[in-house]
mmCIF file with all atom_site columns, C-alpha atoms in Angstrom:
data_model
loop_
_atom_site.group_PDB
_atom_site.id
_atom_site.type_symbol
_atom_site.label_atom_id
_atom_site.label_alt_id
_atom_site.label_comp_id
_atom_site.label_asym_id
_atom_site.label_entity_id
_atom_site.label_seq_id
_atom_site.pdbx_PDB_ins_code
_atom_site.Cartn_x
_atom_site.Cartn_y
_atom_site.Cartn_z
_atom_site.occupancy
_atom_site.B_iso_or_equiv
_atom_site.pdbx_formal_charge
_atom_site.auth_seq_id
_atom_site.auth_comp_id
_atom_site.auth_asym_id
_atom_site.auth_atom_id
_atom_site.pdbx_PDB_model_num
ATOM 1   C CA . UNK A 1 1   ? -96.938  -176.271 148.825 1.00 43.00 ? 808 UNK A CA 1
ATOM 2   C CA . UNK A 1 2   ? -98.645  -172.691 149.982 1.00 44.00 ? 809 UNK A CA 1
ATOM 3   C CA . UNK A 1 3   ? -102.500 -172.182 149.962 1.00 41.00 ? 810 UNK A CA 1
ATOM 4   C CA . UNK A 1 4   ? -103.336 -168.605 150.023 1.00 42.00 ? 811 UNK A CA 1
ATOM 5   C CA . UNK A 1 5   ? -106.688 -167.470 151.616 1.00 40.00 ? 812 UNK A CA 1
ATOM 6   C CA . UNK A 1 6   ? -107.407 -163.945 151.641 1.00 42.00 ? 813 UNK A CA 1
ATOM 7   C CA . UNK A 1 7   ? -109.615 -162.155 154.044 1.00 38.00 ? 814 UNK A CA 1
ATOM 8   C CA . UNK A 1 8   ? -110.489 -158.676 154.419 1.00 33.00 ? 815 UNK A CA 1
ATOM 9   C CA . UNK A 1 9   ? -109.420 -158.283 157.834 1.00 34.00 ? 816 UNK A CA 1
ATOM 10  C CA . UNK A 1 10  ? -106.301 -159.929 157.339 1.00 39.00 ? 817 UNK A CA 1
ATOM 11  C CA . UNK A 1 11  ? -104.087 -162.290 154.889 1.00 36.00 ? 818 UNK A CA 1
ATOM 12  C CA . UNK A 1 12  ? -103.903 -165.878 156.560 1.00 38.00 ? 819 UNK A CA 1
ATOM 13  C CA . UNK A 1 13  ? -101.259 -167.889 154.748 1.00 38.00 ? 820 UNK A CA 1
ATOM 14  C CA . UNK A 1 14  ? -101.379 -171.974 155.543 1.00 39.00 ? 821 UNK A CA 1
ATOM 15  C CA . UNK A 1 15  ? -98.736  -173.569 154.378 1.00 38.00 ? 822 UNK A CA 1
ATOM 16  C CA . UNK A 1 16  ? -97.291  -177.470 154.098 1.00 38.00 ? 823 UNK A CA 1
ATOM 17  C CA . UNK A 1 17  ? -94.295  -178.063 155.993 1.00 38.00 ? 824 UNK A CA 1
ATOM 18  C CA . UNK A 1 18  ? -91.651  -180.288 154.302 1.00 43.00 ? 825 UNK A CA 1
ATOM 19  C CA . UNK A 1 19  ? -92.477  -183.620 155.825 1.00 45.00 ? 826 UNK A CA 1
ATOM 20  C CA . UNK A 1 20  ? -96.290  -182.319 154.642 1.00 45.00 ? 827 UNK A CA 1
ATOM 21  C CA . UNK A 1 21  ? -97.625  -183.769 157.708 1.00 45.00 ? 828 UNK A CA 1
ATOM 22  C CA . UNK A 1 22  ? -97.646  -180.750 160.317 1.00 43.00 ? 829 UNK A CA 1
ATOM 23  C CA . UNK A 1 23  ? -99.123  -177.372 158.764 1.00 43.00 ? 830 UNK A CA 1
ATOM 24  C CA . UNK A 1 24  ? -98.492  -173.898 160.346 1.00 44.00 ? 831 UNK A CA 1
ATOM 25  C CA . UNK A 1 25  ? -100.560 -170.473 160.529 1.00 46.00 ? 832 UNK A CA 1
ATOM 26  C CA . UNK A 1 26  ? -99.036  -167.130 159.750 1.00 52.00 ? 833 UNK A CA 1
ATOM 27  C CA . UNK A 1 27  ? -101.837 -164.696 160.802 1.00 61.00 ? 834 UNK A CA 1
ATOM 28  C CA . UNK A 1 28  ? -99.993  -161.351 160.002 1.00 66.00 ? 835 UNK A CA 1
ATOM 29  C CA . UNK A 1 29  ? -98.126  -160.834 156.727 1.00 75.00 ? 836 UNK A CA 1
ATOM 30  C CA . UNK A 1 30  ? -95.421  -158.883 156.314 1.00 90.00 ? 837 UNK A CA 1
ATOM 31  C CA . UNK A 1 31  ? -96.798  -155.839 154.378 1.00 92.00 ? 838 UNK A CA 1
ATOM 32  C CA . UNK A 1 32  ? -99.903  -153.905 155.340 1.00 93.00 ? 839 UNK A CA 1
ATOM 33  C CA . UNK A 1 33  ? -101.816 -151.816 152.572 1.00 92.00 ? 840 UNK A CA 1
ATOM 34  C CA . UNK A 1 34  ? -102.593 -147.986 153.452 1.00 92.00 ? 841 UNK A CA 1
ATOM 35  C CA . UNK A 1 35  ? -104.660 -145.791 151.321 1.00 91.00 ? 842 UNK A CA 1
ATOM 36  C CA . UNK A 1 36  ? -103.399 -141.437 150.758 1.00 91.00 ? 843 UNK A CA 1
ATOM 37  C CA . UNK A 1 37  ? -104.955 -139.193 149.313 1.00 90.00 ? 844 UNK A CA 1
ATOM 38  C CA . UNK A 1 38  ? -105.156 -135.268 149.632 1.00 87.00 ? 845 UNK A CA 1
ATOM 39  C CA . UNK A 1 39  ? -102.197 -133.045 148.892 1.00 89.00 ? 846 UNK A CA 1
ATOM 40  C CA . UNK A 1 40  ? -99.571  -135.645 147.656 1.00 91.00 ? 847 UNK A CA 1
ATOM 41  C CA . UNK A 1 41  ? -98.225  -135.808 143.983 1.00 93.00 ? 848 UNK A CA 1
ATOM 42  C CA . UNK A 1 42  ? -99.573  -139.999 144.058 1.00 93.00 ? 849 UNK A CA 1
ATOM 43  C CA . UNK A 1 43  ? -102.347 -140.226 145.775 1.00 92.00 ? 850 UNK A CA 1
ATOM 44  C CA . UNK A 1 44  ? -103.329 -144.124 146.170 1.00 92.00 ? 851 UNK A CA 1
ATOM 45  C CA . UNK A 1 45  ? -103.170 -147.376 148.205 1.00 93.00 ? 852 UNK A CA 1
ATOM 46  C CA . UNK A 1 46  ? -99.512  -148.837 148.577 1.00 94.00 ? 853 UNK A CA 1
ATOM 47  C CA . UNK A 1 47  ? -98.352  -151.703 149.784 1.00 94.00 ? 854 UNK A CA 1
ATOM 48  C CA . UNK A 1 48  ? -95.441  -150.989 152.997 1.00 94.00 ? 855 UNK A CA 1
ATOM 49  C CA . UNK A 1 49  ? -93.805  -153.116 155.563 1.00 94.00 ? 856 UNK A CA 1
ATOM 50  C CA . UNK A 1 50  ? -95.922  -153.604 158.788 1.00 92.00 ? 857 UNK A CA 1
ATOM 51  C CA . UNK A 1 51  ? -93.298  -151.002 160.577 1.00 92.00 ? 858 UNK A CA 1
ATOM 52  C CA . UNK A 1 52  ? -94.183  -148.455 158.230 1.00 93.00 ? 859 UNK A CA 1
ATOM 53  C CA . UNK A 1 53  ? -94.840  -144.937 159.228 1.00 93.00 ? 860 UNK A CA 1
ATOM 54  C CA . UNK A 1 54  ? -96.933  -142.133 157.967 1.00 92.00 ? 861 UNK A CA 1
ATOM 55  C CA . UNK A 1 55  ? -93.487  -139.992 156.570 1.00 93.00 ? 862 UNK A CA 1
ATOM 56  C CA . UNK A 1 56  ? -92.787  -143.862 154.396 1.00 95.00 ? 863 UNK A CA 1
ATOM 57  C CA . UNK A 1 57  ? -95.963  -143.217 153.293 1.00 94.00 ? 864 UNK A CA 1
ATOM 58  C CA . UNK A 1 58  ? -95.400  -140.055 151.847 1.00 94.00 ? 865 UNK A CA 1
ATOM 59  C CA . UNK A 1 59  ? -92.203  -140.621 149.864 1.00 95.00 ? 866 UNK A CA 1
ATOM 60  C CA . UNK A 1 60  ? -93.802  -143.792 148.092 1.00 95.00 ? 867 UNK A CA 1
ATOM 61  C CA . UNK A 1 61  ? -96.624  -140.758 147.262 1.00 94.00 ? 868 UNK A CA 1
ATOM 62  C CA . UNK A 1 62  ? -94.119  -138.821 145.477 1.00 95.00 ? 869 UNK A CA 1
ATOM 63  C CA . UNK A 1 63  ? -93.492  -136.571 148.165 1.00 94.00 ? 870 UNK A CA 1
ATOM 64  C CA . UNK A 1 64  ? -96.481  -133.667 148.882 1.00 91.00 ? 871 UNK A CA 1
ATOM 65  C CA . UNK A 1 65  ? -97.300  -130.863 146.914 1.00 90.00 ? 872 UNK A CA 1
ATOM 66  C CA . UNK A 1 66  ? -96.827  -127.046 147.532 1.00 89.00 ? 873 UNK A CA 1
ATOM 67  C CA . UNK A 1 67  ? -99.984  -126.231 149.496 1.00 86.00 ? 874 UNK A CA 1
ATOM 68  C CA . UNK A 1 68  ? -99.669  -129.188 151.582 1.00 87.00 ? 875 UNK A CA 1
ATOM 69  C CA . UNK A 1 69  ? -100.194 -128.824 155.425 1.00 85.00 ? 876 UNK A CA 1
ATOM 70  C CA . UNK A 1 70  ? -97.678  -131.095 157.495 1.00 84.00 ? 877 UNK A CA 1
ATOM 71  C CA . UNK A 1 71  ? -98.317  -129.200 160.397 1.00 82.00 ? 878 UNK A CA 1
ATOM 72  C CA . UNK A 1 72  ? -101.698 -131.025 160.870 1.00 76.00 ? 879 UNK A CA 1
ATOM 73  C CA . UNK A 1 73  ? -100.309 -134.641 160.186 1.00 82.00 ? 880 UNK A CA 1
ATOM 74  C CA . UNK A 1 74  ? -98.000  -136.679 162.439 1.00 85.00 ? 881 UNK A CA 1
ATOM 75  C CA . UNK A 1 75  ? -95.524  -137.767 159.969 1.00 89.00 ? 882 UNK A CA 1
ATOM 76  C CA . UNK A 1 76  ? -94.134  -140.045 162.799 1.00 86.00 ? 883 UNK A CA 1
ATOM 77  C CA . UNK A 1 77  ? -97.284  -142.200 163.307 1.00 86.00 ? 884 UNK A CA 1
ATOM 78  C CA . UNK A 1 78  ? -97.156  -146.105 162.973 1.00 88.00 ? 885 UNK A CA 1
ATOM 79  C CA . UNK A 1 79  ? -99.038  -147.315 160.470 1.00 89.00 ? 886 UNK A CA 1
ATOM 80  C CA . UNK A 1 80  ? -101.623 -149.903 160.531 1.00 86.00 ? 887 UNK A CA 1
ATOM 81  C CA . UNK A 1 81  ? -103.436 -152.605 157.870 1.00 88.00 ? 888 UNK A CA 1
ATOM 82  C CA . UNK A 1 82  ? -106.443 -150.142 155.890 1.00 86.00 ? 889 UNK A CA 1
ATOM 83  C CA . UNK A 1 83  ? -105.507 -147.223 157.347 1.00 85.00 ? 890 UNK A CA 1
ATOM 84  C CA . UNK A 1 84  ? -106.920 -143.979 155.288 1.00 88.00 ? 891 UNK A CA 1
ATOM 85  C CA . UNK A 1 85  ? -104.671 -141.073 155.440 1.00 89.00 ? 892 UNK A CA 1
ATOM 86  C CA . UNK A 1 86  ? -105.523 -137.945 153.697 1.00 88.00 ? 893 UNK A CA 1
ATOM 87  C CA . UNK A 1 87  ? -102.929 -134.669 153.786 1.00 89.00 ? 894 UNK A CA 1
ATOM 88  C CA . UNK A 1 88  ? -104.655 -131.647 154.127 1.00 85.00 ? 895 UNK A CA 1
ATOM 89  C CA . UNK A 1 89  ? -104.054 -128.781 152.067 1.00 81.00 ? 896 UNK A CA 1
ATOM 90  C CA . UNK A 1 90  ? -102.958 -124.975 153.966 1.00 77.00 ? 897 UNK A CA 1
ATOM 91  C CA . UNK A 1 91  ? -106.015 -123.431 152.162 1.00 72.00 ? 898 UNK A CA 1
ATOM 92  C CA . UNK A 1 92  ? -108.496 -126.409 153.931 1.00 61.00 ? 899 UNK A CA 1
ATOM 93  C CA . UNK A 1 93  ? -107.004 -125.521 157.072 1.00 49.00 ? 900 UNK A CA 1
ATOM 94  C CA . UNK A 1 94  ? -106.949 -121.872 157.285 1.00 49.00 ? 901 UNK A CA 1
ATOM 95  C CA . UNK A 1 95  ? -110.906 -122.037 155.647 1.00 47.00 ? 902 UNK A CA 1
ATOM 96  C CA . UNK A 1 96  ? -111.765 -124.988 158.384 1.00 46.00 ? 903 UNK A CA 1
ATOM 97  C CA . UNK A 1 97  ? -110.593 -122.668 160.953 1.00 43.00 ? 904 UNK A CA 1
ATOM 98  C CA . UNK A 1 98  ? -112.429 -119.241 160.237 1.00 39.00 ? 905 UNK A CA 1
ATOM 99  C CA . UNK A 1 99  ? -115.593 -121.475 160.062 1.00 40.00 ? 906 UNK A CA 1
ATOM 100 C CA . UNK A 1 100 ? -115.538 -123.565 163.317 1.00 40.00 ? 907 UNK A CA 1
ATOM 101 C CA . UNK A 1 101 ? -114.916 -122.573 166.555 1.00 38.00 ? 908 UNK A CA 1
ATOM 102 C CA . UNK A 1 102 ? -111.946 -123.025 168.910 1.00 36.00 ? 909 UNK A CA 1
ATOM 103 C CA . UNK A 1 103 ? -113.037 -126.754 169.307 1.00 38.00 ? 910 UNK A CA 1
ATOM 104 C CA . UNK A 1 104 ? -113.835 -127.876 166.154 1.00 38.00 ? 911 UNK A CA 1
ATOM 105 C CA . UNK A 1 105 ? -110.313 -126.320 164.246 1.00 34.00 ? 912 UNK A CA 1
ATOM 106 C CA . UNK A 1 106 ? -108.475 -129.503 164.716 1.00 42.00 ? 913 UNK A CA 1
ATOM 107 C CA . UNK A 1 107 ? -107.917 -132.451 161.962 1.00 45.00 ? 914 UNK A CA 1
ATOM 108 C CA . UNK A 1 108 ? -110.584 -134.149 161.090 1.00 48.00 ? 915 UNK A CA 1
ATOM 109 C CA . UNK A 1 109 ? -108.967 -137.429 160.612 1.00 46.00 ? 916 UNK A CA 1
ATOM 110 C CA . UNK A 1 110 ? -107.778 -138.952 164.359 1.00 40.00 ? 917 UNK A CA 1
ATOM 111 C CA . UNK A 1 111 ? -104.147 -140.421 164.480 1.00 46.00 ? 918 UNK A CA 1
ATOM 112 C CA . UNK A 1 112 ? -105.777 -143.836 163.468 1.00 52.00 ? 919 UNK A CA 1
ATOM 113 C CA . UNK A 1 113 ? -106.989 -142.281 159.826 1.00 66.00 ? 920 UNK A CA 1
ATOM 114 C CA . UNK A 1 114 ? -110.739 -142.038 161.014 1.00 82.00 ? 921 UNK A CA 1
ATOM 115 C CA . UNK A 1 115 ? -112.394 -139.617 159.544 1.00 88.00 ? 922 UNK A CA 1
ATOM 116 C CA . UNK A 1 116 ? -114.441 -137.141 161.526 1.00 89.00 ? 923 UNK A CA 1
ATOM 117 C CA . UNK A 1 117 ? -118.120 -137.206 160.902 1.00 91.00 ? 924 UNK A CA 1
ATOM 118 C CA . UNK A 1 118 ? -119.075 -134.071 162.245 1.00 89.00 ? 925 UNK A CA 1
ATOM 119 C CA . UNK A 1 119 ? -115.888 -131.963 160.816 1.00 89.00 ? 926 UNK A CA 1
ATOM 120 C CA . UNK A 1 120 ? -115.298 -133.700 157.787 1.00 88.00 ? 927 UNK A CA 1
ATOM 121 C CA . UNK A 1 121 ? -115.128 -131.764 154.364 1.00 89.00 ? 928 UNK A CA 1
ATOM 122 C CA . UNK A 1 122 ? -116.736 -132.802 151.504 1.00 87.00 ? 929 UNK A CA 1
ATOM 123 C CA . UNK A 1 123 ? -113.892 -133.926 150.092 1.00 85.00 ? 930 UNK A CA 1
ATOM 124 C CA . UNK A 1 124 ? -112.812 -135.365 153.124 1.00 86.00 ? 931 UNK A CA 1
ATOM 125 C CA . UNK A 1 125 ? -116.022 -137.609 153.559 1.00 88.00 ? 932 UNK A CA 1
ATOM 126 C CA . UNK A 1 126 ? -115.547 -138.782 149.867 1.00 85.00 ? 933 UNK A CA 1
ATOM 127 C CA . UNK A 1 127 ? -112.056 -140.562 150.525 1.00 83.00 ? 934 UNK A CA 1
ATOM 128 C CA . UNK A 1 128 ? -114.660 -142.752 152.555 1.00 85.00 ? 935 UNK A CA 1
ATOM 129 C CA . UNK A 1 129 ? -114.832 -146.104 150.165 1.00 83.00 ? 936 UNK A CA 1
ATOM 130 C CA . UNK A 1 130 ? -119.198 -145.737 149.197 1.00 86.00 ? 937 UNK A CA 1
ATOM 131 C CA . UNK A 1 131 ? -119.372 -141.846 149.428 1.00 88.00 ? 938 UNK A CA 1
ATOM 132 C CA . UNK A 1 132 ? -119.176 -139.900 146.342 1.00 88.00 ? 939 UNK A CA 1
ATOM 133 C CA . UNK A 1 133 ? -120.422 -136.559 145.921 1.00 90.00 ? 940 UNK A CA 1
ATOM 134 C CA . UNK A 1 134 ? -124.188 -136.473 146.526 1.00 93.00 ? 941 UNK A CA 1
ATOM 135 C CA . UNK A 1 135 ? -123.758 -138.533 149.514 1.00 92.00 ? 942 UNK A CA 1
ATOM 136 C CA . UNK A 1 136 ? -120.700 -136.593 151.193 1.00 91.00 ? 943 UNK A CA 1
ATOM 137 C CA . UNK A 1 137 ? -123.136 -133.299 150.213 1.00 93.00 ? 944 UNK A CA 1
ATOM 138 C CA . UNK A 1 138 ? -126.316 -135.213 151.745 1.00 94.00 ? 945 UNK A CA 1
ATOM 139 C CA . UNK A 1 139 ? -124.240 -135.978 155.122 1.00 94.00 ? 946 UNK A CA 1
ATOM 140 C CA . UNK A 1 140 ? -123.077 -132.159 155.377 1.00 93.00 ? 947 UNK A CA 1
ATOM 141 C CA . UNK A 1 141 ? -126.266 -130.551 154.393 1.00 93.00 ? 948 UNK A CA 1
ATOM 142 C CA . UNK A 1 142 ? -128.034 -132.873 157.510 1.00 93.00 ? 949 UNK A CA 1
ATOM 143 C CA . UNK A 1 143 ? -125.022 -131.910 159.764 1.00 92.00 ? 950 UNK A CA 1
ATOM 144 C CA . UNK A 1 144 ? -126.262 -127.984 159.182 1.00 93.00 ? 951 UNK A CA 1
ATOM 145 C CA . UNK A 1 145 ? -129.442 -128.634 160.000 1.00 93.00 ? 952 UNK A CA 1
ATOM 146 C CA . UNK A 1 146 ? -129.399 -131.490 162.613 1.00 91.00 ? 953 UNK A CA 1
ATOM 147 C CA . UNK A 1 147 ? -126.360 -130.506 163.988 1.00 91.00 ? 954 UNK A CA 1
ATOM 148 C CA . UNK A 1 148 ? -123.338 -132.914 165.324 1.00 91.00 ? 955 UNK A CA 1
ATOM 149 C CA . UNK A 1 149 ? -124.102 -136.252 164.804 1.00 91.00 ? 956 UNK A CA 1
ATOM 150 C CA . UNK A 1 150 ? -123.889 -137.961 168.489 1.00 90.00 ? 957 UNK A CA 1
ATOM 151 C CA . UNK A 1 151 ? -122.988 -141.341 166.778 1.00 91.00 ? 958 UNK A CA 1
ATOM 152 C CA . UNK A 1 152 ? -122.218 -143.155 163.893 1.00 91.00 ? 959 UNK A CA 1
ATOM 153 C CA . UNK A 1 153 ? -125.504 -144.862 163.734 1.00 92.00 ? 960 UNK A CA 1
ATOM 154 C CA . UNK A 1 154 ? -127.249 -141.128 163.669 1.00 92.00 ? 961 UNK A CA 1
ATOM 155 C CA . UNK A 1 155 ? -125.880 -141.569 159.752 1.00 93.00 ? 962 UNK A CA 1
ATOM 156 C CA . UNK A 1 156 ? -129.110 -143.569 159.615 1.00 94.00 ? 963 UNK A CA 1
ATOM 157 C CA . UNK A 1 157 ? -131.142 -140.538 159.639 1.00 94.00 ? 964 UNK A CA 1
ATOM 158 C CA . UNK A 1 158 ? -129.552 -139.159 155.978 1.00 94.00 ? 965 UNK A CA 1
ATOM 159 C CA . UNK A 1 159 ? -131.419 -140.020 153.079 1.00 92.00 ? 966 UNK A CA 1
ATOM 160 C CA . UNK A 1 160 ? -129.679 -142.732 151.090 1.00 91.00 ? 967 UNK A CA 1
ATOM 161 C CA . UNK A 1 161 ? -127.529 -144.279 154.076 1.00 92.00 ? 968 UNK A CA 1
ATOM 162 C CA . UNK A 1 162 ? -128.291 -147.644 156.140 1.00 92.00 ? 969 UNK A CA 1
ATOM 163 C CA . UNK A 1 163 ? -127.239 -150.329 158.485 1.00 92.00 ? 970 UNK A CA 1
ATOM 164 C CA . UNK A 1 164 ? -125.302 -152.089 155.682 1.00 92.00 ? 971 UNK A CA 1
ATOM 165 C CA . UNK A 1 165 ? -123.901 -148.901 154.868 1.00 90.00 ? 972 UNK A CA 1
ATOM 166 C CA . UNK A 1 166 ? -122.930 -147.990 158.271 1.00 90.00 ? 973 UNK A CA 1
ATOM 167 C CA . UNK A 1 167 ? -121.653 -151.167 159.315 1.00 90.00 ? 974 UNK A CA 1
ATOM 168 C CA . UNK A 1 168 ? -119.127 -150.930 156.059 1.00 89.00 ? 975 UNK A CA 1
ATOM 169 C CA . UNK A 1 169 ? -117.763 -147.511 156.759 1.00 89.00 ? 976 UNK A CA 1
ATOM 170 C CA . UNK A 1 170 ? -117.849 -147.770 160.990 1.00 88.00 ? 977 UNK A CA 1
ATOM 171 C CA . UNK A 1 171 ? -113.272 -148.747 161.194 1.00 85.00 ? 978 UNK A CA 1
ATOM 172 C CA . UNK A 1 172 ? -113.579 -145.647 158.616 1.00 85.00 ? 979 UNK A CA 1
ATOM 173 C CA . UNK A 1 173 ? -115.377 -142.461 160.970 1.00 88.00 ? 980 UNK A CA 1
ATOM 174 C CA . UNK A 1 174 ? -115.604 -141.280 164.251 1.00 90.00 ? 981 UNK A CA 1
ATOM 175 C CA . UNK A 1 175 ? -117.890 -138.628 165.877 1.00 86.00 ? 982 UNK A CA 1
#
């Protein structure tokens, strides 16, 4: 007999061994769920086996398209349980370059699938699960005139956005 619980965090499966008296604890299944979006034919969440990497990813996606940058991802990254991974087009590259300086022109998702708070396009900032357009516009336009944000919590300070929020998009961003 299996009893299933699910958790966000992670699936815990309890089952019955056969004499039903002893019960044992799986705490990591065998397939994680990662989310892609950006420049690949399928973007979505699939479900891969926990030894995944980010170039397994891709295939399930159908591949990338033409204007697809692979030059900013690390195809050969492990993947991990939520991770967010977006594929960055040459266009959003070469445009995120001739607007930020030397130290801001690199991805602004880390090798974990964060996204970067202070680099992030709008687009970018709307793979975020809770930010759609007016938000991801709300966040930039207070970056221009605020500046970097020096942490997460500084999201605070944007109309619209609070501790709930924050707390529910921290694993998600970086600064």
């Amino acid at each position: 007999m299996n009893l299933k619980l699910a958790d966000l965090s992670e699936l815990i499966i309890w089952k019955k061994s056969d004499n039903m008296n002893e019960e044992s604890h799986e705490s990591q299944p065998e397939t994680i769920k990662v989310d892609i979006s950006g420049e690949v034919k399928m973007p979505g969440v699939y479900e891969l086996s926990r030894d995944s990497r980010i170039h397994d990813l891709i295939k399930l996606a159908g591949g990338v398209t033409e204007s697809a940058n692979l030059n900013a991802t690390n195809q050969s990254r492990a993947l991990k349980d939520q991770d967010k991974i977006i594929i960055k087009s040459m266009m959003s590259a070469s445009s995120e370059s001739s607007e930020t300086d030397d130290n801001k022109t690199q991805d602004s998702t880390k090798e974990s699938g964060e996204i970067d708070l202070n680099t992030a396009s709008e687009s970018e900032l709307q793979g975020i699960t809770g930010i759609g357009q007016k938000k991801a516009q709300r966040i930039i336009d207070y970056r221009k005139k605020h500046g970097n944000f020096s942490s997460i919590d500084d999201l605070k300070n944007v109309t619209g956005i609070g501790d709930k929020f924050i707390e529910s998009i921290r694993a998600d961003v970086k600064v």
